[in-house]
PDB file of C-alpha atoms in Angstrom:
ATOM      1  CA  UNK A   1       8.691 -14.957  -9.208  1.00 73.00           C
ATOM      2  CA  UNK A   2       6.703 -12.527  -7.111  1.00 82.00           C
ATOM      3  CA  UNK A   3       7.141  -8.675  -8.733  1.00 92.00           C
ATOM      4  CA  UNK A   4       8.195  -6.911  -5.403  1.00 96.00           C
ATOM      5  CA  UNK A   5      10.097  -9.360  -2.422  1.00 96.00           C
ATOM      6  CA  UNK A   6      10.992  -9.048   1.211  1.00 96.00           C
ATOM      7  CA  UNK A   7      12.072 -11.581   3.546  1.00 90.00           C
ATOM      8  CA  UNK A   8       9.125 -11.551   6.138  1.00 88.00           C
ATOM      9  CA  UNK A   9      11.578 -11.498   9.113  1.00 88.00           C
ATOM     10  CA  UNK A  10      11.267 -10.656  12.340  1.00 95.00           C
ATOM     11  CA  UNK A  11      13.990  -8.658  12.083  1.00 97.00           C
ATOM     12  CA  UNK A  12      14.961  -8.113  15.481  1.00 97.00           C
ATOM     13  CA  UNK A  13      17.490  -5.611  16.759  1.00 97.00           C
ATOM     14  CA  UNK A  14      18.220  -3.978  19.987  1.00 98.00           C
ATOM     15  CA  UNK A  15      17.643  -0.051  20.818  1.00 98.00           C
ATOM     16  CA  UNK A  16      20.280   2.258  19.165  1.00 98.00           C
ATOM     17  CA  UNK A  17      21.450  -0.084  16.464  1.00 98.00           C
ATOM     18  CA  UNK A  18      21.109  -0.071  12.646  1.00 98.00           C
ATOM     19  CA  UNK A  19      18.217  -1.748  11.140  1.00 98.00           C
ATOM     20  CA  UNK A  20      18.780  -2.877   7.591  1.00 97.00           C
ATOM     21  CA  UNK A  21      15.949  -4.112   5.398  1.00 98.00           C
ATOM     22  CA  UNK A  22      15.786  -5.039   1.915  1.00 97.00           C
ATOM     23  CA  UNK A  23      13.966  -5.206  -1.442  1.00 97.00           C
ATOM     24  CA  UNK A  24      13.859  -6.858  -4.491  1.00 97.00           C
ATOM     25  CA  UNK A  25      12.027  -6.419  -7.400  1.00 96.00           C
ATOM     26  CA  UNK A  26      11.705  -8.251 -11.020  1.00 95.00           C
ATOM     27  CA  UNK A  27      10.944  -5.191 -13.744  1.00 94.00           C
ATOM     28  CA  UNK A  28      14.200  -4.272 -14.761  1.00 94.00           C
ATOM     29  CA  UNK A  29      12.039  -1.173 -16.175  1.00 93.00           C
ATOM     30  CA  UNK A  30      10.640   0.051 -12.822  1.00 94.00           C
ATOM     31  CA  UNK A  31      11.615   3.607 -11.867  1.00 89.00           C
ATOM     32  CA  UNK A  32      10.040   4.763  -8.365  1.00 94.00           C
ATOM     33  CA  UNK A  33      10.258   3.026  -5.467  1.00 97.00           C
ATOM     34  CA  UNK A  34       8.818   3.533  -2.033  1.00 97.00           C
ATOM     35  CA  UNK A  35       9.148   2.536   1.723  1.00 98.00           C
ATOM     36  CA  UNK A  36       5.885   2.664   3.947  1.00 97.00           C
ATOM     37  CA  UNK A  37       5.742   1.881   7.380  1.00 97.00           C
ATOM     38  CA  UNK A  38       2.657   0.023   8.822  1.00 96.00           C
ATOM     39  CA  UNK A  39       1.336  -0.389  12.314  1.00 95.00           C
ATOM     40  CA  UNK A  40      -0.998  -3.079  12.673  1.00 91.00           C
ATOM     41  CA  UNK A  41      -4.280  -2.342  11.800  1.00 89.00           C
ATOM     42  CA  UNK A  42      -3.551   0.969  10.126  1.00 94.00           C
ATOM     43  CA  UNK A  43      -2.982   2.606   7.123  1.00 95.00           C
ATOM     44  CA  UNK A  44       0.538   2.729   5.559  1.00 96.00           C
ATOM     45  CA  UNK A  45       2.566   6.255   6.449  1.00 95.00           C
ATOM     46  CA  UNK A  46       4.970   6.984   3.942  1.00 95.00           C
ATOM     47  CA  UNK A  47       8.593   7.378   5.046  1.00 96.00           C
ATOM     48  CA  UNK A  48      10.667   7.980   1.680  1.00 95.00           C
ATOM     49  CA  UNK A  49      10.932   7.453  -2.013  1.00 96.00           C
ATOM     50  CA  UNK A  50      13.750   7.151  -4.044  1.00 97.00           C
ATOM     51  CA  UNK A  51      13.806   7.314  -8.006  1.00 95.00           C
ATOM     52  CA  UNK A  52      17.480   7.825  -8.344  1.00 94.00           C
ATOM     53  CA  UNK A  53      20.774   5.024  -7.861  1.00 95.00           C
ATOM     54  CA  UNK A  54      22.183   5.597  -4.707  1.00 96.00           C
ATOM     55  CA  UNK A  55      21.366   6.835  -1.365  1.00 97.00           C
ATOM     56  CA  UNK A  56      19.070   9.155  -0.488  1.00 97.00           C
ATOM     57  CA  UNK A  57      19.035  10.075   3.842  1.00 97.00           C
ATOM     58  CA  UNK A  58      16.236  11.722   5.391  1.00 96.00           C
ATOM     59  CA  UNK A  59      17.080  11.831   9.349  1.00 97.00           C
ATOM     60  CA  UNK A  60      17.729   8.409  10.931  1.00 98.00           C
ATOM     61  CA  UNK A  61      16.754   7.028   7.533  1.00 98.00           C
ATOM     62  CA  UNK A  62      18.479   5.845   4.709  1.00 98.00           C
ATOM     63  CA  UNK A  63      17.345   4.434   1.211  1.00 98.00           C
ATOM     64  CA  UNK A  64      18.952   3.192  -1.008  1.00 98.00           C
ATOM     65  CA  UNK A  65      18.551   1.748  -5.063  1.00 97.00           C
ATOM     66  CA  UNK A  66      20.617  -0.693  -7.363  1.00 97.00           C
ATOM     67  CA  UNK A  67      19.042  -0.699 -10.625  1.00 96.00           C
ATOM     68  CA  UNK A  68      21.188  -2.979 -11.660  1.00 95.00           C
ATOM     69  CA  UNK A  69      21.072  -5.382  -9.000  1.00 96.00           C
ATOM     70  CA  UNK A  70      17.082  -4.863  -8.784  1.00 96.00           C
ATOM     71  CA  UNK A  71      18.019  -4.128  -5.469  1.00 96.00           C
ATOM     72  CA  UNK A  72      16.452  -1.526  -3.090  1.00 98.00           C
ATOM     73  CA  UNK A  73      17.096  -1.381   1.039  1.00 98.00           C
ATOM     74  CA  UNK A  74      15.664   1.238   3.809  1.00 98.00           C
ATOM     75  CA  UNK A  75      18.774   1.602   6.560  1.00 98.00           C
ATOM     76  CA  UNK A  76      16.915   2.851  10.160  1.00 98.00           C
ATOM     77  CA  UNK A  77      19.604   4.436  12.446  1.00 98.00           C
ATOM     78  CA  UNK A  78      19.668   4.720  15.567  1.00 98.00           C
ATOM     79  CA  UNK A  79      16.408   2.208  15.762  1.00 98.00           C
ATOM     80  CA  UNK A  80      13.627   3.055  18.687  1.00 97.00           C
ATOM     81  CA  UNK A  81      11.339   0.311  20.011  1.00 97.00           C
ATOM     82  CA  UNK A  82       8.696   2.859  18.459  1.00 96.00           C
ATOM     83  CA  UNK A  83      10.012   1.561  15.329  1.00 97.00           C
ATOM     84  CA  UNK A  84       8.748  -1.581  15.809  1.00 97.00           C
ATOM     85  CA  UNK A  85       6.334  -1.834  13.000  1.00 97.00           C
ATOM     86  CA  UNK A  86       5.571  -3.163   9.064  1.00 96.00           C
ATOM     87  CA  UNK A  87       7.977  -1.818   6.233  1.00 97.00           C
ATOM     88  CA  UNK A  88       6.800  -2.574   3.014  1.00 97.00           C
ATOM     89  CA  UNK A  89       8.856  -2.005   0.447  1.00 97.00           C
ATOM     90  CA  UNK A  90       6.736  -0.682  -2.847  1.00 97.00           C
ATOM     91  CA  UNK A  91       7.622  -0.213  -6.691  1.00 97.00           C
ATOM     92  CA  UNK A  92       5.936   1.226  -9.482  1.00 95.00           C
ATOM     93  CA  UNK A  93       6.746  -1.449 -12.673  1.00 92.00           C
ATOM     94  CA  UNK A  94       7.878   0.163 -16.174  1.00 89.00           C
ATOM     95  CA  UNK A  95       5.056  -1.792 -17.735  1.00 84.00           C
ATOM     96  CA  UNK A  96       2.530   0.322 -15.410  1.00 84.00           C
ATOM     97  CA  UNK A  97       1.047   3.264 -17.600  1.00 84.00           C
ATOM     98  CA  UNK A  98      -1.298   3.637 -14.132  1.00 88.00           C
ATOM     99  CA  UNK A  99       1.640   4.558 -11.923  1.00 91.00           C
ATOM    100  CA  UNK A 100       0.051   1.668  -9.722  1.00 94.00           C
ATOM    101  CA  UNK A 101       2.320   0.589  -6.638  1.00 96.00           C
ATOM    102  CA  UNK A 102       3.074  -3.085  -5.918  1.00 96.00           C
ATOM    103  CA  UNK A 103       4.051  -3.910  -3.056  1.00 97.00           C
ATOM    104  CA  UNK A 104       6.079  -6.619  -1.180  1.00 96.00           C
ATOM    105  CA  UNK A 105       5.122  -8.734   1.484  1.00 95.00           C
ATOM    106  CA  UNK A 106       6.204  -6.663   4.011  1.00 96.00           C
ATOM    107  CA  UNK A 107       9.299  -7.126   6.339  1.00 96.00           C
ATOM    108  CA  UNK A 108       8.190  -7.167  10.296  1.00 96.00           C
ATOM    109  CA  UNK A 109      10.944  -5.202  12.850  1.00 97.00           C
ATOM    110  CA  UNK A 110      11.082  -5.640  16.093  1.00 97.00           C
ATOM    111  CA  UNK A 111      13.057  -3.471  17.767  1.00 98.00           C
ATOM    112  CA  UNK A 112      14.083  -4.661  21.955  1.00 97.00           C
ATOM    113  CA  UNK A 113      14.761  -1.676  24.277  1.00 94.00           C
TER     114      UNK A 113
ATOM    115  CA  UNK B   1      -1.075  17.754   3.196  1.00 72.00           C
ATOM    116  CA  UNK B   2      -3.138  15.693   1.244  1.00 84.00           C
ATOM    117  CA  UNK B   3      -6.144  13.794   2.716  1.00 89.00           C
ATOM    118  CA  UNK B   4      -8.060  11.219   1.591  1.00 93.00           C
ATOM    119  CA  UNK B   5     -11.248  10.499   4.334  1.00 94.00           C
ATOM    120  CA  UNK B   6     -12.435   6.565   4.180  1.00 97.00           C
ATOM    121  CA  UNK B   7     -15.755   5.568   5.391  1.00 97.00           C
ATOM    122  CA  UNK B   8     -16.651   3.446   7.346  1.00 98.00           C
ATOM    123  CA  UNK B   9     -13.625   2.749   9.425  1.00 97.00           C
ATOM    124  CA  UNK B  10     -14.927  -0.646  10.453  1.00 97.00           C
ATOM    125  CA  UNK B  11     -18.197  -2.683   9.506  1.00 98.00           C
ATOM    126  CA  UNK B  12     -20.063  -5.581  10.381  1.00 98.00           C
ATOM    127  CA  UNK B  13     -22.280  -7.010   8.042  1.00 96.00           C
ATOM    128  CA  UNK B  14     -24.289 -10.225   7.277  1.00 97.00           C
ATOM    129  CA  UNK B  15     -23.014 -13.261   4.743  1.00 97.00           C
ATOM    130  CA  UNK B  16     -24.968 -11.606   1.588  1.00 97.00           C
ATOM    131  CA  UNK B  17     -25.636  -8.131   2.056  1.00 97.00           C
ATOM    132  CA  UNK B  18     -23.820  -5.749   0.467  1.00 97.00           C
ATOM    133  CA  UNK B  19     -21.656  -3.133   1.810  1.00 98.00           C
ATOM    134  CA  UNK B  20     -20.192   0.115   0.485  1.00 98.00           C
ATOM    135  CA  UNK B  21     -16.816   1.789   0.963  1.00 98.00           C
ATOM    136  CA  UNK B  22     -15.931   4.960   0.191  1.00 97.00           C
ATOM    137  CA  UNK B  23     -12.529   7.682  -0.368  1.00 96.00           C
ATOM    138  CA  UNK B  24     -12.926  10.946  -0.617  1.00 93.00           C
ATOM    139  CA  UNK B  25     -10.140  13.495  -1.053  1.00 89.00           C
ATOM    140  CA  UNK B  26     -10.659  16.733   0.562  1.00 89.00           C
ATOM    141  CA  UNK B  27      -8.238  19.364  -0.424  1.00 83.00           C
ATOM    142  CA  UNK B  28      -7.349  17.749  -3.860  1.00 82.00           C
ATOM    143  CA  UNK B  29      -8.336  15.934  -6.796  1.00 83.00           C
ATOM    144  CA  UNK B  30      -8.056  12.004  -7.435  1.00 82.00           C
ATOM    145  CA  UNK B  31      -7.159  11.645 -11.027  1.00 84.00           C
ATOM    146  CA  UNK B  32      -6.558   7.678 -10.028  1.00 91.00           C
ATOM    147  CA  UNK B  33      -7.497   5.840  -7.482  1.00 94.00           C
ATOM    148  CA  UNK B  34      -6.027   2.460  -6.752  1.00 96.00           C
ATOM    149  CA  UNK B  35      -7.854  -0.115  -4.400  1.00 97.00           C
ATOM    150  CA  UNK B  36      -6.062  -2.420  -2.057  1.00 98.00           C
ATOM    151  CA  UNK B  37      -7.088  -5.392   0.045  1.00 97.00           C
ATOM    152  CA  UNK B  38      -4.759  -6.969   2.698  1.00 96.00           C
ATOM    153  CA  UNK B  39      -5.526 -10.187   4.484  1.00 93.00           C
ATOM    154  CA  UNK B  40      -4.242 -10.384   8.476  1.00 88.00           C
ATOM    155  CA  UNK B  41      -0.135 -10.737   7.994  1.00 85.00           C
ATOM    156  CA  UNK B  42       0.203 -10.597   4.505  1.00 89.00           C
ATOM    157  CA  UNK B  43       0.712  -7.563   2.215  1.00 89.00           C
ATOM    158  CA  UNK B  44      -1.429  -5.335   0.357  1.00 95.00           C
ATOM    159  CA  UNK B  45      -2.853  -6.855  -2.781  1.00 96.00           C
ATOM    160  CA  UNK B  46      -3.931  -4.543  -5.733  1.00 96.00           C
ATOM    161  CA  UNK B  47      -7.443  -5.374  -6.304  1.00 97.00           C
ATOM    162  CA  UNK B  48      -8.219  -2.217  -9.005  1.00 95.00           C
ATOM    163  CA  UNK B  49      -7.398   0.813 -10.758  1.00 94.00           C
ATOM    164  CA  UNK B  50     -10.102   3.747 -11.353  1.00 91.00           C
ATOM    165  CA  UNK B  51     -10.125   6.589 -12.775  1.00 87.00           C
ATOM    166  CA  UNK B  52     -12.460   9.561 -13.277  1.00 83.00           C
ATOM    167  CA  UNK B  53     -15.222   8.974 -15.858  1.00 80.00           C
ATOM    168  CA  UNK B  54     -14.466   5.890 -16.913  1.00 83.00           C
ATOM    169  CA  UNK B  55     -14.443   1.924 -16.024  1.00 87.00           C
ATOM    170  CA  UNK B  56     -12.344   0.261 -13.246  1.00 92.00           C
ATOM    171  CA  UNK B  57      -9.291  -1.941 -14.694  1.00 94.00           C
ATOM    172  CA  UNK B  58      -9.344  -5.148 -12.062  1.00 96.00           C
ATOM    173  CA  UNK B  59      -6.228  -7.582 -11.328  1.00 95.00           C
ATOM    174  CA  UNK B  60      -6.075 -11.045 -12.423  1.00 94.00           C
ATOM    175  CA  UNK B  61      -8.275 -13.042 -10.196  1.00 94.00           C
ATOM    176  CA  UNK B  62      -9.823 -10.302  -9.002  1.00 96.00           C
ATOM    177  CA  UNK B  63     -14.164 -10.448  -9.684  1.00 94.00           C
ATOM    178  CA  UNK B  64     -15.316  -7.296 -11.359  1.00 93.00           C
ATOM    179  CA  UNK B  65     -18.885  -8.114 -10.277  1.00 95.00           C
ATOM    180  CA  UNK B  66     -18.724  -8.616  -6.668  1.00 96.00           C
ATOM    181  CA  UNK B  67     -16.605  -5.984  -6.281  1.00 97.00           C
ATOM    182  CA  UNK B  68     -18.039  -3.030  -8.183  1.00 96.00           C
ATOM    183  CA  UNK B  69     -15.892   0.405  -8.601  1.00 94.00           C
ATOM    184  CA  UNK B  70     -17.139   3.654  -9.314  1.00 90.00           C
ATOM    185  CA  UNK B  71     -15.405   6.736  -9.590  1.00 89.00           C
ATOM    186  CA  UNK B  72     -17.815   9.260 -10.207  1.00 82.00           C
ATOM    187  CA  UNK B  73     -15.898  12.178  -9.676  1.00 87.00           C
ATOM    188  CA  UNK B  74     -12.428  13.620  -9.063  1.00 85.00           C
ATOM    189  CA  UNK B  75     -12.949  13.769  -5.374  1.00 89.00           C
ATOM    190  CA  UNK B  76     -15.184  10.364  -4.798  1.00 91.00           C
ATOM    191  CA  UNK B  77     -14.725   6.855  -5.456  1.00 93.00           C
ATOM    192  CA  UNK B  78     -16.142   3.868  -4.003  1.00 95.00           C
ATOM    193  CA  UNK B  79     -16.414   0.441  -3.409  1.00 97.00           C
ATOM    194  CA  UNK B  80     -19.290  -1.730  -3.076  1.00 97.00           C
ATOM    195  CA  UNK B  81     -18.714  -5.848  -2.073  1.00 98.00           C
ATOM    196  CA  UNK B  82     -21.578  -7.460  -3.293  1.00 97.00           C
ATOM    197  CA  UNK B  83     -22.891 -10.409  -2.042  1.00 97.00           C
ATOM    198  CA  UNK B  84     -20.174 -10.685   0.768  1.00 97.00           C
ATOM    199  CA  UNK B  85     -18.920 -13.638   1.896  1.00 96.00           C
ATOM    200  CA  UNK B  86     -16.750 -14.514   5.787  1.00 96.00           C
ATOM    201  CA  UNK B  87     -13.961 -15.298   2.631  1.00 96.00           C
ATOM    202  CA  UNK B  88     -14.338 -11.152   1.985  1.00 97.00           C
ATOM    203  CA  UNK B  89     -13.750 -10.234   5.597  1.00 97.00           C
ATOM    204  CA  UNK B  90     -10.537  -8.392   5.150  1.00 97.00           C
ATOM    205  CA  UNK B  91      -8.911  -5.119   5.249  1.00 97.00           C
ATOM    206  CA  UNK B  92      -9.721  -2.208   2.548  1.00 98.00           C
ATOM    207  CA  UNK B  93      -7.888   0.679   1.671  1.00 98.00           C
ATOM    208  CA  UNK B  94      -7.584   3.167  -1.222  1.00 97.00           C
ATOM    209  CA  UNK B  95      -4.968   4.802  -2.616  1.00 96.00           C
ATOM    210  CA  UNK B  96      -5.102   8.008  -4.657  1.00 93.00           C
ATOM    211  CA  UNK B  97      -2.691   9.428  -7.070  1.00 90.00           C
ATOM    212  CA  UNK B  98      -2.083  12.885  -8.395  1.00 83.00           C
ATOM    213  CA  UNK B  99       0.257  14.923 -10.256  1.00 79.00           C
ATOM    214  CA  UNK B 100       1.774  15.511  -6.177  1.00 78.00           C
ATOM    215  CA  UNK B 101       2.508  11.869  -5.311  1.00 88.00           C
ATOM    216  CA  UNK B 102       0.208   9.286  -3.805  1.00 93.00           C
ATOM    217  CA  UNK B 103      -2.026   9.211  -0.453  1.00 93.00           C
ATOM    218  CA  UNK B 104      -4.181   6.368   1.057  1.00 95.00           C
ATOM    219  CA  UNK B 105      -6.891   6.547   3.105  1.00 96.00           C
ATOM    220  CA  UNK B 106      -7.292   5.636   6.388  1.00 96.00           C
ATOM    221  CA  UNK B 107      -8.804   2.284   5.673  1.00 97.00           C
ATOM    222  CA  UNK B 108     -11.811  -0.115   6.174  1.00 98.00           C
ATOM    223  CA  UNK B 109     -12.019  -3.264   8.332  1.00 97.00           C
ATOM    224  CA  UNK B 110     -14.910  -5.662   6.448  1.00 98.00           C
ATOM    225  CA  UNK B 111     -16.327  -7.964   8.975  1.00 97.00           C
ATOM    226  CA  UNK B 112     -18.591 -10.674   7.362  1.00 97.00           C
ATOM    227  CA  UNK B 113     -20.345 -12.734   9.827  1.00 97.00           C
TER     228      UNK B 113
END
């Protein structure tokens, strides 16, 4: 069982809509968990963390963490073909004393004006 | 915010040379420094951990003498692929931590011909 998953997609969803993409991880003990967004070829831009259950919204963006469920999703409202990109979904495991991030594969959205 | 400065941003080098990578963070210091490699389509894999003053900690799998770590000093660590094979040809990044959060540099594309 890979430590951090994401279904690889495309994800594909027209202008305006809601993009939903999800995360699950296998250390029950992990406690901070990320979302980066990647454009091919570059680095990996930060777009929110969440340490808490629940949702956490910051603008069109939405996380939000099961612990229970292992469980983590970024919600994009409102999606623009500019968010066409790379999420990758990132956790740090309660085993870590580094703080090291793991990350998923990566879930590809395509989003069709 | 925080920067971290990568150099080079691409290189080109011969099967069995050697080729150096460096991170430095300008406006802040590096108490950890994690190093990532990430093949075309696939996700970021953790390759090391460094920190100040002492030796690297490598991942399973990962060979602690071809791929030599030093973090020298709060602000500077670096990379060095020794002996580099087309099989190394990949894309490097670093990613710091501090007591703020986390920031990766801007990457290195490792062309081995």
């Amino acid at each position: 069982q890979k430590e951090v998953e994401q279904n690889s997609g495309p994800l594909s969803v027209p202008e305006g809509a809601i993009a939903s993409l999800n995360c699950t991880y296998s250390d029950r003990g992990s406690q901070s968990f990320f979302w980066y967004r990647q454009y091919s070829g570059k680095s990996p831009e930060l777009i929110m963390f969440i340490y808490s259950n629940g949702d956490k919204e910051d603008g069109r963006f939405t996380a939000q963490l099961n612990k229970a469920s292992q469980y983590v999703s970024l919600l994009i409202r409102d999606s623009q073909p500019s968010d066409s990109a790379t999420y990758l979904c990132a956790v740090v495991p309660g085993s870590s004393n580094t703080g090291k991030l793991i990350f998923g594969q990566g879930t590809t959205l395509q989003v069709k004006p | 915010g925080a920067v971290v400065s990568q150099h080079p941003s691409r290189v080109i080098c011969k099967s069995g040379t050697s080729v150096k990578i460096e991170c430095r963070s300008l406006d802040f210091q590096a108490t950890t420094m994690f190093w990532y490699r990430q093949f075309p389509k696939q996700s970021l894999m953790l390759m090391a951990t460094s920190n100040e003053g002492s030796k690297a900690t490598y991942e399973q799998g990962v060979e602690k003498d071809k791929f030599l770590i030093n973090h020298a000093s709060l602000t500077l660590s670096t990379l060095t692929v020794t002996s580099a094979h087309p099989e190394d040809s990949s894309f490097y990044i670093c990613l710091s931590r501090d007591s703020y959060g986390y920031t990766f540099g801007s990457g290195t594309r490792l062309t081995v011909v």
